[in-house]
Amino acid sequence: MYVYDSIDKSLLNQRVAEFRDQVRRRLDGELTEDQFKPLRLMNGLYLQLHAYMLRVAIPYGALSSDQMRKLAYIAETYDRGYGHFTTRQNIQYNWIELSTAPDLLYDLSEIDLHAIQTSGNCIRNVTADPYAGAAADERDDPRVWSEIIRQWSTFHPEFSFLPRKFKIAVTGADADRAAIKFHDIGLKIVHDDAGELGFEVYVGGGQGRTPIVAPLINSFLPAKDLLRYLDAVLRVYNRHGRRDNIYKARVKILVQSLGVEAFKSQVDAEFGLLDPVLLAVDDEEVSRIREMFALPFLRADEIAGVRLEETFAESPDLRLWSESNTHAHKTPGYTIVTLSLKPIGGIPGDATAEQMYAIADLADRFSLGEVRVTYTQNLVLPHVRQADLFVLWSELDRLGLATPNVGLATDIIACPGLDYCSLANARSIPISQRISERFADLESQHDIGPLDIRISGCINACGHHHAGHIGILGVDKKGEERYQLTLGGQGNAESAVGKIVGPGFDEDGIVDAVETIVSTYLTIRTAGELFSQTLERTGHAPFKERLYDRG
Amino acid sequence: MTVVNIQGEVKDQLWRSVEVGEESGSLESAIVSLSTLKEHFDASDQSSLSRVGVRLTVEDDVNEIVEYAPHLGLIELVFSQFKDGRPFSTAVTIRRDYGFAGDLRASGDILPDQALFLVRCGFSTIAVPPQFSVEQFKASLAAYSVAYQAATDSHVSLVSDLRRSAVEVAAE
Ligand code: SF4
């Protein structure tokens, strides 16, 4: 894990002091709400429907057990005993008082956490593959590069007042678990023919009103030029991105309107002007950061897998859970475990303070003190010995964190929607709860196989509905909550934007519609064909027929 | 108008702003619009240029001052709204690519909380908006002693990586 040194710490302490003073000035009436708003937003503090909401940054989704404990403490001290993990790998607290927010930020800073750049038109918290440093299919640890980007982008003097927010995601594996092509900049770690480390750079992806899969604008950026290139992209965007229309202000619109080639050549021209030495990523700094992420020596255990098979024979429930909730670790004998925050009928991404404390303890016992947050709103223990799997699973089960549904129908992504969010058109959470209950039966979920259902309460698409196999979008139709259905999105390495199927549904109708889609799939699939594959083969037609032609 | 330097100290006013249409008499020590600059001055007239300043809005094309920049006495970049951060990038371009070494001034709608960013992008003076005090700018300029980026500060020598730049700013 990255540990703050004195430089990181002074910056953070000075930030906390500055915010305390800003809040004091606001409470004393020295600052109007209008003047205060940009300042609080720079510290992740939003005014929502019922209260202030604080969004805490979890850089690249990686937490230590102590940090997780602190998040639990915050939930019980400043909120109503729970927190909400978001699709940005962050955590949000929904019931915050302005007067105690400075104390909250101080408490966070004690453990190197903060809310810096979790809102505002700046470079937001960097996201990355939640299996970083653990996955068998990884080329290099994306956290190393994400941390470098975190530092570079924190209080960047030039890029803190951009046309619009700016999100960067990094993956070190081909299986894209960070949805990089739906970000303003997506970086994939690759090697060139000579074996040198670098990045494929995708620019101008995004969701919202204009969903776009980011085009590749550089197929090999040497690692040492990373910041120089990011600098060039951001400068082109800051100078030429639109500021007259909030819906056209993201870099994706600039890339589309200039054309990929023209955008690329502007970036290249700017890159050429930048000092290669000044902005070079320093090898020593890379090593310093890399060492902090290095794991202790893990002894490979080739037969743990065999023994686990024997345990499975005695515990089919463990097998079922292990099938959906674990992933291959780079060291034989270890596994990556996903803790589902999607209990049947629960609120996606919510965790109670008690759960968070318990997860921190389990991370210490079973996962070298590390926890990760996924953008699909689950948590991960990245380094679990297969030999410990049974004990861990039993503990998780007791805590309500062992629902064996990761990647399945009830692993639904949902934004806070109209229950909390002031921008929402419709509720997301109750819809996800009802769909979850509809598909509660585990065996049938496993029979249906990988299925990605996602819900957003408005076109801002925080629930990533465009990228779901089944996407649901809350719309407002003459004051009524309605739901639009899209099919065919992909949030993985394939990256595709779903298409609208037909007229929208009301609250009951949308739940039935999802069931109809799934039952149609079960009828028409060929042996072994996944939902996404069936959809690709048949297109919308058979689904549409069943959805709308019921006489 | 009160102008502060990068320490937040009030600076004596050597310059006066001249609006379009008011250019009667000498333009010595005047800050003029881009169109006035082009109309009244030749880019090769180094000695006159050193005693004139130009005011650029976010709508002006900064490329038009390339020839003038190395010789100008002052360049003022006007923020139309504090949220519109284009002048930050324009400042970097002017300092880094155009070789401008004179007084780079920020004016218009600026928050005290942006002061340090301005300085780090190469601005050397800030026109304090009437609704804020000099003290607010001074406090904000002193709020941070470290920075992660190698930037274009006029008072920090350029350094070559994240960590070292942070250390050098801290050591000031
Ligand atoms: S998608 Fe809309 S409703 Fe949902 S959290 Fe985002 S802004 Fe709010």
Tab-separated table of N, CA, C and O in Angstrom, chain A residues 2 4-5 7-8 10-11 14-16 18 22 25 30-31 35 38-39 42 121 147-148 150-162 227 231 234-235 238-241 243 270 273-275 277-282 285 288, chain B residues 61-63 79 81-90 92-93 96-98 111-114 116-121 131-132 136 139-140 142-153 158-164 166-167 170:
chain	number	residue	atom	x	y	z
A	2	TYR	N	0.366	2.275	-0.671
A	2	TYR	CA	1.091	3.537	-0.652
A	2	TYR	C	0.907	4.195	0.718
A	2	TYR	O	-0.203	4.299	1.220
A	4	TYR	N	1.685	7.653	2.976
A	4	TYR	CA	2.029	9.069	2.825
A	4	TYR	C	3.351	9.394	3.507
A	4	TYR	O	3.601	8.970	4.628
A	5	ASP	N	4.184	10.165	2.814
A	5	ASP	CA	5.394	10.674	3.445
A	5	ASP	C	5.114	12.106	3.934
A	5	ASP	O	3.978	12.566	3.885
A	7	ILE	N	5.715	14.950	2.725
A	7	ILE	CA	5.205	15.878	1.716
A	7	ILE	C	3.704	15.673	1.523
A	7	ILE	O	2.908	16.616	1.579
A	8	ASP	N	3.318	14.407	1.330
A	8	ASP	CA	1.892	14.114	1.179
A	8	ASP	C	1.120	14.612	2.396
A	8	ASP	O	0.032	15.160	2.284
A	10	SER	N	1.917	16.989	4.663
A	10	SER	CA	1.741	18.433	4.861
A	10	SER	C	0.688	18.972	3.914
A	10	SER	O	-0.122	19.810	4.296
A	11	LEU	N	0.690	18.474	2.687
A	11	LEU	CA	-0.304	18.947	1.734
A	11	LEU	C	-1.716	18.681	2.256
A	11	LEU	O	-2.599	19.536	2.211
A	14	GLN	N	-2.586	20.856	5.331
A	14	GLN	CA	-2.860	22.234	4.957
A	14	GLN	C	-4.242	22.341	4.316
A	14	GLN	O	-4.959	23.318	4.498
A	15	ARG	N	-4.623	21.291	3.589
A	15	ARG	CA	-5.947	21.270	2.989
A	15	ARG	C	-7.045	21.247	4.059
A	15	ARG	O	-8.034	21.965	3.968
A	16	VAL	N	-6.839	20.430	5.065
A	16	VAL	CA	-7.836	20.322	6.132
A	16	VAL	C	-7.975	21.660	6.857
A	16	VAL	O	-9.086	22.137	7.128
A	18	GLU	N	-7.319	24.613	5.685
A	18	GLU	CA	-7.948	25.573	4.780
A	18	GLU	C	-9.465	25.378	4.758
A	18	GLU	O	-10.240	26.333	4.837
A	22	GLN	N	-12.639	27.781	5.779
A	22	GLN	CA	-13.721	28.108	4.845
A	22	GLN	C	-15.091	27.844	5.479
A	22	GLN	O	-16.021	28.638	5.331
A	25	ARG	N	-15.871	30.506	7.970
A	25	ARG	CA	-16.305	31.740	7.316
A	25	ARG	C	-17.739	31.627	6.813
A	25	ARG	O	-18.509	32.572	6.869
A	30	GLU	N	-19.560	35.112	6.679
A	30	GLU	CA	-18.568	35.871	5.918
A	30	GLU	C	-18.615	35.483	4.434
A	30	GLU	O	-18.328	36.285	3.553
A	31	LEU	N	-18.954	34.231	4.191
A	31	LEU	CA	-19.091	33.745	2.817
A	31	LEU	C	-20.563	33.466	2.537
A	31	LEU	O	-21.268	32.903	3.378
A	35	GLN	N	-20.579	31.831	-2.810
A	35	GLN	CA	-19.112	31.854	-2.772
A	35	GLN	C	-18.564	30.561	-2.173
A	35	GLN	O	-17.496	30.098	-2.535
A	38	PRO	N	-18.341	26.583	-4.600
A	38	PRO	CA	-17.184	25.992	-5.287
A	38	PRO	C	-16.135	25.460	-4.314
A	38	PRO	O	-15.438	24.497	-4.612
A	39	LEU	N	-16.047	26.085	-3.131
A	39	LEU	CA	-15.027	25.667	-2.169
A	39	LEU	C	-15.402	24.322	-1.543
A	39	LEU	O	-14.571	23.427	-1.410
A	42	MET	N	-14.991	21.482	-3.967
A	42	MET	CA	-13.605	21.025	-4.124
A	42	MET	C	-13.206	20.072	-3.007
A	42	MET	O	-12.171	19.423	-3.077
A	121	ASN	N	-14.941	20.653	-11.534
A	121	ASN	CA	-14.463	20.461	-12.910
A	121	ASN	C	-12.949	20.328	-12.927
A	121	ASN	O	-12.230	21.161	-13.479
A	147	GLU	N	-1.027	6.047	-8.782
A	147	GLU	CA	-0.512	6.882	-7.706
A	147	GLU	C	0.284	8.061	-8.286
A	147	GLU	O	0.177	9.192	-7.812
A	148	ILE	N	1.055	7.786	-9.318
A	148	ILE	CA	1.796	8.871	-9.977
A	148	ILE	C	0.808	9.894	-10.543
A	148	ILE	O	0.990	11.105	-10.398
A	150	ARG	N	-2.229	10.337	-9.443
A	150	ARG	CA	-2.882	10.996	-8.308
A	150	ARG	C	-2.054	12.208	-7.856
A	150	ARG	O	-2.573	13.301	-7.678
A	151	GLN	N	-0.766	11.989	-7.713
A	151	GLN	CA	0.082	13.085	-7.249
A	151	GLN	C	0.103	14.228	-8.263
A	151	GLN	O	-0.095	15.384	-7.916
A	152	TRP	N	0.335	13.865	-9.504
A	152	TRP	CA	0.405	14.887	-10.552
A	152	TRP	C	-0.891	15.700	-10.643
A	152	TRP	O	-0.881	16.906	-10.849
A	153	SER	N	-2.018	15.026	-10.470
A	153	SER	CA	-3.296	15.714	-10.686
A	153	SER	C	-3.814	16.430	-9.436
A	153	SER	O	-4.740	17.224	-9.533
A	154	THR	N	-3.217	16.149	-8.278
A	154	THR	CA	-3.722	16.765	-7.049
A	154	THR	C	-3.354	18.252	-6.997
A	154	THR	O	-2.172	18.597	-7.054
A	155	PHE	N	-4.365	19.092	-6.916
A	155	PHE	CA	-4.188	20.548	-6.926
A	155	PHE	C	-3.343	20.976	-8.113
A	155	PHE	O	-2.424	21.780	-7.976
A	156	HIS	N	-3.619	20.399	-9.263
A	156	HIS	CA	-2.843	20.825	-10.428
A	156	HIS	C	-3.153	22.292	-10.708
A	156	HIS	O	-4.302	22.660	-10.892
A	157	PRO	N	-2.130	23.137	-10.729
A	157	PRO	CA	-2.406	24.570	-10.828
A	157	PRO	C	-3.121	24.941	-12.132
A	157	PRO	O	-3.934	25.864	-12.151
A	158	GLU	N	-2.820	24.208	-13.192
A	158	GLU	CA	-3.374	24.594	-14.497
A	158	GLU	C	-4.711	23.907	-14.778
A	158	GLU	O	-5.554	24.444	-15.497
A	159	PHE	N	-4.920	22.727	-14.210
A	159	PHE	CA	-6.073	21.923	-14.625
A	159	PHE	C	-7.096	21.718	-13.513
A	159	PHE	O	-7.663	20.641	-13.363
A	160	SER	N	-7.326	22.739	-12.706
A	160	SER	CA	-8.322	22.616	-11.643
A	160	SER	C	-9.631	23.317	-11.990
A	160	SER	O	-10.613	23.211	-11.258
A	161	PHE	N	-9.636	24.053	-13.112
A	161	PHE	CA	-10.872	24.731	-13.558
A	161	PHE	C	-11.085	24.422	-15.034
A	161	PHE	O	-11.008	25.290	-15.902
A	162	LEU	N	-11.332	23.161	-15.289
A	162	LEU	CA	-11.504	22.665	-16.652
A	162	LEU	C	-12.928	22.963	-17.128
A	162	LEU	O	-13.787	23.359	-16.339
A	227	LEU	N	3.281	11.565	-17.898
A	227	LEU	CA	2.768	12.850	-17.425
A	227	LEU	C	2.869	13.928	-18.497
A	227	LEU	O	2.008	14.793	-18.610
A	231	ASP	N	-0.357	15.878	-19.682
A	231	ASP	CA	-0.285	17.334	-19.677
A	231	ASP	C	-0.743	17.904	-21.020
A	231	ASP	O	-1.528	18.855	-21.086
A	234	LEU	N	-4.535	17.414	-21.514
A	234	LEU	CA	-5.302	18.317	-20.658
A	234	LEU	C	-5.195	19.766	-21.135
A	234	LEU	O	-6.166	20.519	-21.054
A	235	ARG	N	-4.015	20.159	-21.648
A	235	ARG	CA	-3.888	21.542	-22.097
A	235	ARG	C	-4.745	21.784	-23.333
A	235	ARG	O	-5.429	22.800	-23.448
A	238	ASN	N	-8.256	21.986	-21.992
A	238	ASN	CA	-8.534	23.197	-21.223
A	238	ASN	C	-8.652	24.415	-22.127
A	238	ASN	O	-9.456	25.306	-21.884
A	239	ARG	N	-7.866	24.428	-23.191
A	239	ARG	CA	-7.919	25.592	-24.079
A	239	ARG	C	-9.094	25.534	-25.051
A	239	ARG	O	-9.673	26.546	-25.390
A	240	HIS	N	-9.421	24.315	-25.500
A	240	HIS	CA	-10.388	24.246	-26.601
A	240	HIS	C	-11.710	23.558	-26.275
A	240	HIS	O	-12.619	23.550	-27.101
A	241	GLY	N	-11.812	22.931	-25.103
A	241	GLY	CA	-13.078	22.295	-24.738
A	241	GLY	C	-14.191	23.330	-24.633
A	241	GLY	O	-13.941	24.485	-24.280
A	243	ARG	N	-17.225	25.548	-23.323
A	243	ARG	CA	-17.643	26.024	-22.014
A	243	ARG	C	-19.013	26.695	-22.080
A	243	ARG	O	-19.497	27.203	-21.086
A	270	GLU	N	1.374	19.762	-28.947
A	270	GLU	CA	1.566	20.249	-27.576
A	270	GLU	C	2.628	19.402	-26.862
A	270	GLU	O	3.496	19.925	-26.167
A	273	LEU	N	6.055	20.431	-27.599
A	273	LEU	CA	6.518	21.671	-26.973
A	273	LEU	C	6.954	21.461	-25.529
A	273	LEU	O	7.651	22.283	-24.943
A	274	LEU	N	6.486	20.372	-24.936
A	274	LEU	CA	6.748	20.156	-23.512
A	274	LEU	C	8.141	19.579	-23.292
A	274	LEU	O	8.610	18.752	-24.071
A	275	ASP	N	8.730	20.013	-22.217
A	275	ASP	CA	10.089	19.587	-21.899
A	275	ASP	C	10.117	18.108	-21.512
A	275	ASP	O	9.533	17.713	-20.505
A	277	VAL	N	12.437	16.299	-20.336
A	277	VAL	CA	13.163	15.991	-19.104
A	277	VAL	C	12.369	16.450	-17.887
A	277	VAL	O	12.176	15.720	-16.921
A	278	LEU	N	11.862	17.674	-18.004
A	278	LEU	CA	11.115	18.265	-16.895
A	278	LEU	C	9.939	17.401	-16.469
A	278	LEU	O	9.667	17.219	-15.289
A	279	LEU	N	9.224	16.871	-17.447
A	279	LEU	CA	8.012	16.128	-17.121
A	279	LEU	C	8.205	14.613	-17.146
A	279	LEU	O	7.254	13.853	-17.024
A	280	ALA	N	9.443	14.170	-17.322
A	280	ALA	CA	9.677	12.730	-17.356
A	280	ALA	C	9.318	12.108	-16.018
A	280	ALA	O	9.576	12.691	-14.965
A	281	VAL	N	8.712	10.934	-16.070
A	281	VAL	CA	8.430	10.226	-14.826
A	281	VAL	C	9.758	9.658	-14.337
A	281	VAL	O	10.413	8.888	-15.030
A	282	ASP	N	10.116	10.076	-13.172
A	282	ASP	CA	11.429	9.754	-12.632
A	282	ASP	C	11.509	8.283	-12.198
A	282	ASP	O	10.645	7.798	-11.472
A	285	GLU	N	11.403	7.649	-8.497
A	285	GLU	CA	10.078	7.833	-7.908
A	285	GLU	C	9.196	6.616	-8.202
A	285	GLU	O	8.449	6.155	-7.343
A	288	ARG	N	10.296	3.945	-5.834
A	288	ARG	CA	9.861	4.238	-4.474
A	288	ARG	C	8.396	3.829	-4.297
A	288	ARG	O	8.028	3.164	-3.324
B	61	ASP	N	-7.345	35.389	-29.471
B	61	ASP	CA	-6.460	34.302	-29.881
B	61	ASP	C	-5.039	34.648	-29.445
B	61	ASP	O	-4.412	35.561	-29.969
B	62	VAL	N	-4.555	33.895	-28.497
B	62	VAL	CA	-3.256	34.215	-27.913
B	62	VAL	C	-2.124	34.116	-28.946
B	62	VAL	O	-1.105	34.797	-28.833
B	63	ASN	N	-2.328	33.333	-29.981
B	63	ASN	CA	-1.300	33.212	-31.020
B	63	ASN	C	-0.953	34.555	-31.656
B	63	ASN	O	0.138	34.743	-32.188
B	79	PHE	N	-9.903	37.016	-16.467
B	79	PHE	CA	-10.827	35.905	-16.208
B	79	PHE	C	-12.252	36.407	-16.395
B	79	PHE	O	-12.676	37.341	-15.709
B	81	GLN	N	-14.955	34.471	-15.875
B	81	GLN	CA	-15.559	33.926	-14.655
B	81	GLN	C	-14.497	33.041	-14.021
B	81	GLN	O	-13.724	32.412	-14.730
B	82	PHE	N	-14.540	32.937	-12.695
B	82	PHE	CA	-13.478	32.156	-12.049
B	82	PHE	C	-13.489	30.707	-12.511
B	82	PHE	O	-12.479	30.018	-12.499
B	83	LYS	N	-14.672	30.208	-12.925
B	83	LYS	CA	-14.783	28.812	-13.345
B	83	LYS	C	-14.125	28.540	-14.690
B	83	LYS	O	-13.868	27.404	-15.043
B	84	ASP	N	-13.928	29.607	-15.462
B	84	ASP	CA	-13.352	29.426	-16.796
B	84	ASP	C	-11.833	29.466	-16.674
B	84	ASP	O	-11.225	30.530	-16.601
B	85	GLY	N	-11.219	28.294	-16.654
B	85	GLY	CA	-9.795	28.199	-16.346
B	85	GLY	C	-8.861	28.338	-17.533
B	85	GLY	O	-7.681	27.996	-17.426
B	86	ARG	N	-9.356	28.841	-18.660
B	86	ARG	CA	-8.473	28.966	-19.823
B	86	ARG	C	-7.230	29.812	-19.567
B	86	ARG	O	-6.149	29.466	-20.035
B	87	PRO	N	-7.358	30.936	-18.825
B	87	PRO	CA	-6.151	31.757	-18.635
B	87	PRO	C	-4.999	31.010	-17.951
B	87	PRO	O	-3.835	31.360	-18.143
B	88	PHE	N	-5.308	29.964	-17.179
B	88	PHE	CA	-4.212	29.191	-16.569
B	88	PHE	C	-3.326	28.581	-17.662
B	88	PHE	O	-2.106	28.627	-17.599
B	89	SER	N	-3.988	27.988	-18.661
B	89	SER	CA	-3.211	27.381	-19.746
B	89	SER	C	-2.564	28.436	-20.632
B	89	SER	O	-1.431	28.266	-21.094
B	90	THR	N	-3.289	29.527	-20.858
B	90	THR	CA	-2.716	30.599	-21.673
B	90	THR	C	-1.436	31.119	-21.014
B	90	THR	O	-0.438	31.370	-21.684
B	92	VAL	N	0.638	29.523	-19.090
B	92	VAL	CA	1.735	28.571	-19.264
B	92	VAL	C	2.315	28.698	-20.665
B	92	VAL	O	3.536	28.741	-20.862
B	93	THR	N	1.440	28.819	-21.646
B	93	THR	CA	1.897	28.957	-23.028
B	93	THR	C	2.734	30.221	-23.207
B	93	THR	O	3.802	30.200	-23.823
B	96	ARG	N	6.100	29.743	-21.263
B	96	ARG	CA	6.956	28.662	-21.701
B	96	ARG	C	7.293	28.733	-23.192
B	96	ARG	O	8.441	28.617	-23.587
B	97	ASP	N	6.262	28.973	-24.018
B	97	ASP	CA	6.483	28.894	-25.462
B	97	ASP	C	6.802	30.241	-26.098
B	97	ASP	O	7.442	30.299	-27.128
B	98	TYR	N	6.307	31.323	-25.494
B	98	TYR	CA	6.486	32.624	-26.140
B	98	TYR	C	7.642	33.409	-25.539
B	98	TYR	O	7.920	34.527	-25.949
B	111	LEU	N	-11.034	34.067	-7.573
B	111	LEU	CA	-11.215	33.788	-6.150
B	111	LEU	C	-9.860	33.820	-5.453
B	111	LEU	O	-8.856	33.403	-6.033
B	112	PRO	N	-9.825	34.265	-4.210
B	112	PRO	CA	-8.563	34.216	-3.465
B	112	PRO	C	-7.993	32.793	-3.467
B	112	PRO	O	-6.780	32.600	-3.531
B	113	ASP	N	-8.898	31.804	-3.418
B	113	ASP	CA	-8.461	30.409	-3.355
B	113	ASP	C	-7.741	29.949	-4.618
B	113	ASP	O	-7.199	28.854	-4.655
B	114	GLN	N	-7.776	30.773	-5.653
B	114	GLN	CA	-7.066	30.415	-6.886
B	114	GLN	C	-5.674	31.038	-6.955
B	114	GLN	O	-4.924	30.768	-7.891
B	116	LEU	N	-2.761	30.773	-5.494
B	116	LEU	CA	-1.538	29.976	-5.595
B	116	LEU	C	-1.436	29.287	-6.959
B	116	LEU	O	-0.349	29.161	-7.529
B	117	PHE	N	-2.580	28.840	-7.473
B	117	PHE	CA	-2.583	28.240	-8.811
B	117	PHE	C	-2.097	29.252	-9.852
B	117	PHE	O	-1.337	28.913	-10.758
B	118	LEU	N	-2.534	30.490	-9.693
B	118	LEU	CA	-2.123	31.530	-10.641
B	118	LEU	C	-0.607	31.673	-10.627
B	118	LEU	O	0.048	31.667	-11.666
B	119	VAL	N	-0.080	31.793	-9.429
B	119	VAL	CA	1.362	31.980	-9.295
B	119	VAL	C	2.105	30.787	-9.890
B	119	VAL	O	3.096	30.937	-10.591
B	120	ARG	N	1.581	29.602	-9.622
B	120	ARG	CA	2.265	28.405	-10.096
B	120	ARG	C	2.182	28.264	-11.618
B	120	ARG	O	2.957	27.523	-12.213
B	121	CYS	N	1.221	28.936	-12.245
B	121	CYS	CA	1.145	28.907	-13.700
B	121	CYS	C	1.955	30.035	-14.333
B	121	CYS	O	1.954	30.183	-15.548
B	131	GLN	N	-14.581	42.726	-4.374
B	131	GLN	CA	-15.317	42.059	-3.281
B	131	GLN	C	-14.402	41.276	-2.338
B	131	GLN	O	-14.859	40.754	-1.319
B	132	PHE	N	-13.120	41.196	-2.660
B	132	PHE	CA	-12.194	40.471	-1.782
B	132	PHE	C	-11.124	41.413	-1.246
B	132	PHE	O	-10.866	42.469	-1.816
B	136	GLN	N	-7.084	38.333	2.199
B	136	GLN	CA	-7.562	37.017	1.754
B	136	GLN	C	-6.610	36.405	0.727
B	136	GLN	O	-6.328	35.220	0.750
B	139	ALA	N	-3.355	35.366	2.529
B	139	ALA	CA	-3.520	34.139	3.315
B	139	ALA	C	-3.550	32.922	2.388
B	139	ALA	O	-2.923	31.891	2.648
B	140	SER	N	-4.276	33.075	1.310
B	140	SER	CA	-4.404	31.964	0.379
B	140	SER	C	-3.063	31.617	-0.279
B	140	SER	O	-2.738	30.448	-0.497
B	142	ALA	N	-0.308	31.766	1.080
B	142	ALA	CA	0.562	31.119	2.059
B	142	ALA	C	-0.028	29.811	2.589
B	142	ALA	O	0.542	29.178	3.471
B	143	ALA	N	-1.181	29.416	2.052
B	143	ALA	CA	-1.892	28.260	2.620
B	143	ALA	C	-1.168	26.933	2.394
B	143	ALA	O	-1.328	25.991	3.159
B	144	TYR	N	-0.389	26.877	1.326
B	144	TYR	CA	0.310	25.617	1.016
B	144	TYR	C	1.802	25.855	0.883
B	144	TYR	O	2.222	26.831	0.271
B	145	SER	N	2.557	24.939	1.435
B	145	SER	CA	4.012	25.070	1.315
B	145	SER	C	4.590	24.017	0.385
B	145	SER	O	5.775	24.003	0.115
B	146	VAL	N	3.746	23.105	-0.082
B	146	VAL	CA	4.237	22.045	-0.965
B	146	VAL	C	3.344	21.921	-2.191
B	146	VAL	O	2.181	22.318	-2.170
B	147	ALA	N	3.911	21.347	-3.247
B	147	ALA	CA	3.124	21.077	-4.447
B	147	ALA	C	3.711	19.852	-5.115
B	147	ALA	O	4.900	19.574	-4.982
B	148	TYR	N	2.859	19.112	-5.793
B	148	TYR	CA	3.328	17.881	-6.426
B	148	TYR	C	3.955	18.089	-7.807
B	148	TYR	O	4.699	17.257	-8.274
B	149	GLN	N	3.562	19.170	-8.454
B	149	GLN	CA	3.956	19.288	-9.856
B	149	GLN	C	5.128	20.242	-10.043
B	149	GLN	O	5.228	21.246	-9.352
B	150	ALA	N	5.927	19.924	-11.023
B	150	ALA	CA	6.859	20.914	-11.508
B	150	ALA	C	6.009	21.887	-12.318
B	150	ALA	O	5.335	21.486	-13.239
B	151	ALA	N	5.982	23.142	-11.950
B	151	ALA	CA	5.141	24.084	-12.673
B	151	ALA	C	5.973	25.259	-13.168
B	151	ALA	O	7.197	25.194	-13.172
B	152	THR	N	5.309	26.322	-13.574
B	152	THR	CA	5.999	27.438	-14.216
B	152	THR	C	6.214	28.605	-13.259
B	152	THR	O	6.271	29.730	-13.671
B	153	ASP	N	6.293	28.324	-11.965
B	153	ASP	CA	6.466	29.409	-11.006
B	153	ASP	C	7.636	30.288	-11.404
B	153	ASP	O	8.695	29.785	-11.746
B	158	LEU	N	12.736	25.563	-12.116
B	158	LEU	CA	12.063	24.381	-12.625
B	158	LEU	C	12.836	23.133	-12.251
B	158	LEU	O	14.048	23.084	-12.320
B	159	VAL	N	12.109	22.144	-11.839
B	159	VAL	CA	12.741	20.910	-11.415
B	159	VAL	C	12.139	19.759	-12.191
B	159	VAL	O	11.147	19.920	-12.870
B	160	SER	N	12.708	18.584	-12.047
B	160	SER	CA	12.403	17.589	-13.054
B	160	SER	C	11.497	16.442	-12.648
B	160	SER	O	11.289	15.553	-13.433
B	161	ASP	N	10.995	16.377	-11.463
B	161	ASP	CA	10.018	15.336	-11.206
B	161	ASP	C	9.134	15.691	-10.038
B	161	ASP	O	9.374	16.645	-9.303
B	162	LEU	N	8.097	14.910	-9.875
B	162	LEU	CA	7.100	15.157	-8.848
B	162	LEU	C	7.730	15.394	-7.481
B	162	LEU	O	7.544	16.410	-6.847
B	163	ARG	N	8.440	14.398	-7.021
B	163	ARG	CA	8.962	14.466	-5.654
B	163	ARG	C	9.920	15.615	-5.468
B	163	ARG	O	9.838	16.357	-4.526
B	164	ARG	N	10.864	15.742	-6.398
B	164	ARG	CA	11.843	16.797	-6.206
B	164	ARG	C	11.201	18.165	-6.275
B	164	ARG	O	11.573	19.061	-5.556
B	166	ALA	N	8.240	18.869	-5.284
B	166	ALA	CA	7.561	19.064	-4.015
B	166	ALA	C	8.566	19.478	-2.950
B	166	ALA	O	8.333	20.388	-2.167
B	167	VAL	N	9.700	18.821	-2.938
B	167	VAL	CA	10.710	19.127	-1.930
B	167	VAL	C	11.199	20.566	-2.080
B	167	VAL	O	11.329	21.291	-1.116
B	170	ALA	N	8.784	23.074	-0.867
B	170	ALA	CA	8.728	22.983	0.592
B	170	ALA	C	9.917	23.701	1.230
B	170	ALA	O	9.809	24.274	2.299
